[in-house]
Short mmCIF file of C-alpha atoms in Angstrom, two decimals:
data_model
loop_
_atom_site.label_atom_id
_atom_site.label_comp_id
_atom_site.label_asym_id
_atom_site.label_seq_id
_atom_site.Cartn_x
_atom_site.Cartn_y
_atom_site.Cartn_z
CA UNK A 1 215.52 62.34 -67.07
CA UNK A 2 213.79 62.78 -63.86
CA UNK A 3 213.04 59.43 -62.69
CA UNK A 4 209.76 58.45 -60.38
CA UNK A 5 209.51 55.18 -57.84
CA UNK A 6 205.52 55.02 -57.54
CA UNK A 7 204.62 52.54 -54.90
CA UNK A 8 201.16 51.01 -55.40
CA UNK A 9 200.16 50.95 -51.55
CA UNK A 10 196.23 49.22 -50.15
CA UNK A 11 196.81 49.85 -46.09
CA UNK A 12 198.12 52.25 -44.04
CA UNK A 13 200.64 49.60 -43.08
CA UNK A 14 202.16 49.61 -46.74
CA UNK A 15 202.08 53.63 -46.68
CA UNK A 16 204.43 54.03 -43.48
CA UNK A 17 207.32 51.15 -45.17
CA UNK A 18 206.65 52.62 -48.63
CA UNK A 19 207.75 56.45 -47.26
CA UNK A 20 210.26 54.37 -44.75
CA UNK A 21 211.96 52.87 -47.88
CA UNK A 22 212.00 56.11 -50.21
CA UNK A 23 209.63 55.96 -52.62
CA UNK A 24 208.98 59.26 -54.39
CA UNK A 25 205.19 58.81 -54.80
CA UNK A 26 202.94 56.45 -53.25
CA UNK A 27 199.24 55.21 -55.56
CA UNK A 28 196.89 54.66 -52.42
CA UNK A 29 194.10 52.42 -52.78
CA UNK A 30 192.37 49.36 -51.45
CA UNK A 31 191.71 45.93 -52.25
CA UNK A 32 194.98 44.67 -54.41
CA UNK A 33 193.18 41.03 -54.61
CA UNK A 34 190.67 43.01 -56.84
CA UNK A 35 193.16 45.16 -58.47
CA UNK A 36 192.36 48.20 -56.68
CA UNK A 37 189.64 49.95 -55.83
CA UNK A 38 189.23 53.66 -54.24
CA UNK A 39 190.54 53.99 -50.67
CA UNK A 40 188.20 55.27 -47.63
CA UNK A 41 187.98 59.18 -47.07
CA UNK A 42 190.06 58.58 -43.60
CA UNK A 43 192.24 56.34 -44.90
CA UNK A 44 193.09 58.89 -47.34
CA UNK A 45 193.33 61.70 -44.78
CA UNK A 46 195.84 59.31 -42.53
CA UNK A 47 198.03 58.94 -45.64
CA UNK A 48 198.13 62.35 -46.40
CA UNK A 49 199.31 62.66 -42.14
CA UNK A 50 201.88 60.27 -42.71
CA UNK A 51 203.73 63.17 -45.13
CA UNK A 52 206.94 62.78 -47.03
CA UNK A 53 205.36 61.65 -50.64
CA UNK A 54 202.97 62.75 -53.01
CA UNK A 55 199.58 60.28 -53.11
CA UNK A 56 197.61 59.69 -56.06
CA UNK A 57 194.38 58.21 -54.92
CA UNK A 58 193.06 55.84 -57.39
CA UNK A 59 189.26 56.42 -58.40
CA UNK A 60 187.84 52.95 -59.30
CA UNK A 61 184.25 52.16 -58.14
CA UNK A 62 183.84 48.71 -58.39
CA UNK A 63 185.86 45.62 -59.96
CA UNK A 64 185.41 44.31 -63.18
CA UNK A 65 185.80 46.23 -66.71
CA UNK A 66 186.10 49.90 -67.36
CA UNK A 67 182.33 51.03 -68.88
CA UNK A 68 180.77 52.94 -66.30
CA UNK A 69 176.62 53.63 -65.97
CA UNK A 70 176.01 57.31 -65.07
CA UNK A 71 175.25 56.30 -61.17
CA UNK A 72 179.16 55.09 -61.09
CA UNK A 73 180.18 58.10 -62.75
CA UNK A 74 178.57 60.51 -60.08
CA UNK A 75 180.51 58.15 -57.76
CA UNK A 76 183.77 58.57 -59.48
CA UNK A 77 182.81 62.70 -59.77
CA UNK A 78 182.31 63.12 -55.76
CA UNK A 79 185.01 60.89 -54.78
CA UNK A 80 188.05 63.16 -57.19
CA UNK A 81 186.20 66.39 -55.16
CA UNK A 82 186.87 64.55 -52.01
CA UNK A 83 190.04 64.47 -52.99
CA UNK A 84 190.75 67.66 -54.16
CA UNK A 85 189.15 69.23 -50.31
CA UNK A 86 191.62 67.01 -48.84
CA UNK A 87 194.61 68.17 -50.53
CA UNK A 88 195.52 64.79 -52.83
CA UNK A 89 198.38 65.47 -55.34
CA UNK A 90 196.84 63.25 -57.49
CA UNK A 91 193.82 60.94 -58.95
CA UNK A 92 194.21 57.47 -61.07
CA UNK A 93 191.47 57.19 -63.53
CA UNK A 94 190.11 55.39 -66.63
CA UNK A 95 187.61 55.06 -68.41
CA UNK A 96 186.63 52.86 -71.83
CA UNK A 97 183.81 52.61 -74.11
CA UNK A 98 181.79 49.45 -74.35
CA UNK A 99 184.48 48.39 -78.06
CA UNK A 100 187.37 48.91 -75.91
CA UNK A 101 188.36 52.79 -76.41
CA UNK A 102 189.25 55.46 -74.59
CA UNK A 103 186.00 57.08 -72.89
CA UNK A 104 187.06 60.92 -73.69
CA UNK A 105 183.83 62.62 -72.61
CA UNK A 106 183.69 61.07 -69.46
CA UNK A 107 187.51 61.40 -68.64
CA UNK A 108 187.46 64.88 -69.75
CA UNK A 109 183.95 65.66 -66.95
CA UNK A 110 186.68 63.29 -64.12
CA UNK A 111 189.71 65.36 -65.50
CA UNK A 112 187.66 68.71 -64.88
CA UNK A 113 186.59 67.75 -61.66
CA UNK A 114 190.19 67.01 -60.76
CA UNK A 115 190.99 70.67 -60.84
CA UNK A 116 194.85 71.56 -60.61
CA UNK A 117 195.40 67.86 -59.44
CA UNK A 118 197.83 65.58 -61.42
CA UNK A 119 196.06 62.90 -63.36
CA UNK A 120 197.37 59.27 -64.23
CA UNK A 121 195.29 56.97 -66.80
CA UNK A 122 195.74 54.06 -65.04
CA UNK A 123 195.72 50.04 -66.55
CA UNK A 124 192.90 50.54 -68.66
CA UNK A 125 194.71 51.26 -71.03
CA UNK A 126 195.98 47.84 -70.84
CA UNK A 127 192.56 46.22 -72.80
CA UNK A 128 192.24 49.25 -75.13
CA UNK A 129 191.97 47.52 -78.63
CA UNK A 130 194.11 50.71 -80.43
CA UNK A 131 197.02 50.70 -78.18
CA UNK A 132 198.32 54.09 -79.95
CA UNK A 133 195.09 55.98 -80.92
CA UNK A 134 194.27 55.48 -76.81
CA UNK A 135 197.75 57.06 -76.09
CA UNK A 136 197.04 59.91 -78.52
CA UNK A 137 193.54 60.28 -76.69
CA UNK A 138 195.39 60.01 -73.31
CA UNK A 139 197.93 62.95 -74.18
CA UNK A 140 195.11 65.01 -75.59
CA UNK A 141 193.26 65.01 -72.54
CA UNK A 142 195.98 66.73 -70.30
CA UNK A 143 196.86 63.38 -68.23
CA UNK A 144 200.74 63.61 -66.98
CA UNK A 145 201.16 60.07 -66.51
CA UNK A 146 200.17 56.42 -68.20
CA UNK A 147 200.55 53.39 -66.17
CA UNK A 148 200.65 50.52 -68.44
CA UNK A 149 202.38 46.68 -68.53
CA UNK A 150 202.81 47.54 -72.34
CA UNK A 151 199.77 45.28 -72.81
CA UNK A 152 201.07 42.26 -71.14
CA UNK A 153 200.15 40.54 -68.15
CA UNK A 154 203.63 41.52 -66.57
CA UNK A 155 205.67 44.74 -67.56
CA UNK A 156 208.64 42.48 -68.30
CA UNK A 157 206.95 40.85 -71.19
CA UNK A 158 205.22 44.17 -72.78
CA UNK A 159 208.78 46.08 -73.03
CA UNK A 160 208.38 46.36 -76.49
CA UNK A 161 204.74 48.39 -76.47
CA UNK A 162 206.22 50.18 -73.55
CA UNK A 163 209.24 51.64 -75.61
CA UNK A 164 207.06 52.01 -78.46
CA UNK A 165 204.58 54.26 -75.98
CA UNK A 166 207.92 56.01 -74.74
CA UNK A 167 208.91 57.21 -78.38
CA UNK A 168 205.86 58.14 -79.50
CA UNK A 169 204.89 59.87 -76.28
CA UNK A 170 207.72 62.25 -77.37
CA UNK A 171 208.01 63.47 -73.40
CA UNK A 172 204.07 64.60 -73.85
CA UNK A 173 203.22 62.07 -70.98
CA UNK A 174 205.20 60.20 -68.51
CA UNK A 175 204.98 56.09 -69.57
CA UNK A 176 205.14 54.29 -65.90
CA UNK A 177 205.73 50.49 -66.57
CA UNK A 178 204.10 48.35 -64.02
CA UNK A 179 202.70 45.02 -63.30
CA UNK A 180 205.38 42.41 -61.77
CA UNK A 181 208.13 45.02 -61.52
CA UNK A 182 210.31 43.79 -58.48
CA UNK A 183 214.63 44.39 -58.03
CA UNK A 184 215.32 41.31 -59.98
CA UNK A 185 213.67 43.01 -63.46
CA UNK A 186 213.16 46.85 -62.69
CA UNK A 187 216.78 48.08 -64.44
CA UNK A 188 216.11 45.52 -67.23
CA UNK A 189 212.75 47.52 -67.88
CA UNK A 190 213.96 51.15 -67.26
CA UNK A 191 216.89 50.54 -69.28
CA UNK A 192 214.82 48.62 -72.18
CA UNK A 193 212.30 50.27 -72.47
CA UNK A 194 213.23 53.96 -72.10
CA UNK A 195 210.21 54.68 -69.04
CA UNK A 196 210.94 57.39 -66.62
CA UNK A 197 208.54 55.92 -63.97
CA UNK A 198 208.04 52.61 -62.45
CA UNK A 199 205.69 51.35 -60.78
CA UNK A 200 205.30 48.49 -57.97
CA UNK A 201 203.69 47.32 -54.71
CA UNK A 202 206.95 45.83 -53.26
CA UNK A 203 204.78 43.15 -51.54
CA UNK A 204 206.50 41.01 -49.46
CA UNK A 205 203.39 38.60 -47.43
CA UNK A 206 200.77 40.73 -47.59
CA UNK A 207 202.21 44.22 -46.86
CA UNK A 208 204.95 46.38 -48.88
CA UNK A 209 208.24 45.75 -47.42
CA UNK A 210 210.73 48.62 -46.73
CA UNK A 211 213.55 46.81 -48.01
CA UNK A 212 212.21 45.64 -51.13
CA UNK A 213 210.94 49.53 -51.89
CA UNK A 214 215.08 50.99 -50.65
CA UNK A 215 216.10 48.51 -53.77
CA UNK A 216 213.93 49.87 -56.02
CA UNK A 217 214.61 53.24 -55.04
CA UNK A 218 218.52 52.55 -55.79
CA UNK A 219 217.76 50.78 -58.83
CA UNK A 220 215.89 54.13 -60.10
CA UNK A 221 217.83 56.63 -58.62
CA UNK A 222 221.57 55.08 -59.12
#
């Protein structure tokens, strides 16, 4: 199994001690007190200077729920081209209908736009009301990776959705558990629940902390 540490990183600061500590692949975004929303064009271009990881840029608008108007879709549409002229190995989407499904029409117009670029369904996922119909959906649509807590508030307490997800994902997708992931918990998880990815900010204050991302990266790559 070929294991992934994703670092979820929302400053440059974070993006230097996230590479520093060895993560394999860094989420770039901003504003973590609003659970993430899409990262300046130059902050995405300094990343990408930094080198040494793959970024997934995450493409989220606003705060608040998942249902999109048409305006916030043509946001979502210019900001993945962006990303594809600036050479991103990745974009972090999701989308939902107003009852809480996957949005397939307009993940399939974000998934097009993306190009050749990886794709993650991002935490979404995580108020879809059909937990397994969305990760059918999800698979169907030609995303790599799903980052879900397993429908929990922290991916500790959703291990047994999460290893559900894993064996019915049948390797179709990668399942990347996160949401309070952290040394203390992050070989209970992988070992639990059967994910080949985790994901984490490694916070410590308000910036990730090198030595808190080297003991992940042990803990995932023994």
């Amino acid at each position: 199994m070929n294991r992934i540490l994703e670092i979820c990183c929302a400053d440059i600061e974070s993006v230097i001690a996230a590479n520093r500590g060895g993560t394999d692949r860094i989420e770039l975004c901003t504003a973590l007190q609003l659970d993430g929303l899409t990262p300046s064009a130059g902050m995405i271009e300094q990343a990408l200077a930094i080198g040494g990881m793959p970024v997934r840029v995450l493409i989220r608008p606003r705060p608040g729920d998942f249902v999109y108007s048409q305006a916030e879709v043509d946001v979502m549409l210019r900001d993945i081209r962006m990303c594809n002229r600036l050479g991103v190995e990745g974009v972090v989407i999701g989308v939902l209908t107003p009852d809480g499904a996957v949005d397939t029409d307009t993940c399939r117009r974000l998934i097009d736009a993306a190009g050749k670029m990886s794709v993650t369904f991002h935490r979404a996922f995580d108020v879809c009301t059909d937990p397994l119909e969305a990760l059918v959906q999800i698979i169907d649509l030609g995303c790599d990776t799903l980052l879900t807590s397993g429908q929990q508030p922290r991916a500790l307490d959703g291990i047994s959705l999460l290893r559900t997800l894993v064996e019915r994902s049948e390797g179709r997708i990668d399942i990347m558990a996160g949401a309070g992931v952290n040394p203390s918990n992050a070989a209970e998880i992988l070992q639990a629940t059967g994910c080949p990815c985790i994901h984490g900010s490694a916070r410590s204050g308000t910036h990730t902390d090198p030595d808190i991302v080297s003991q992940l990266h042990h803990i995932v790559h023994p």
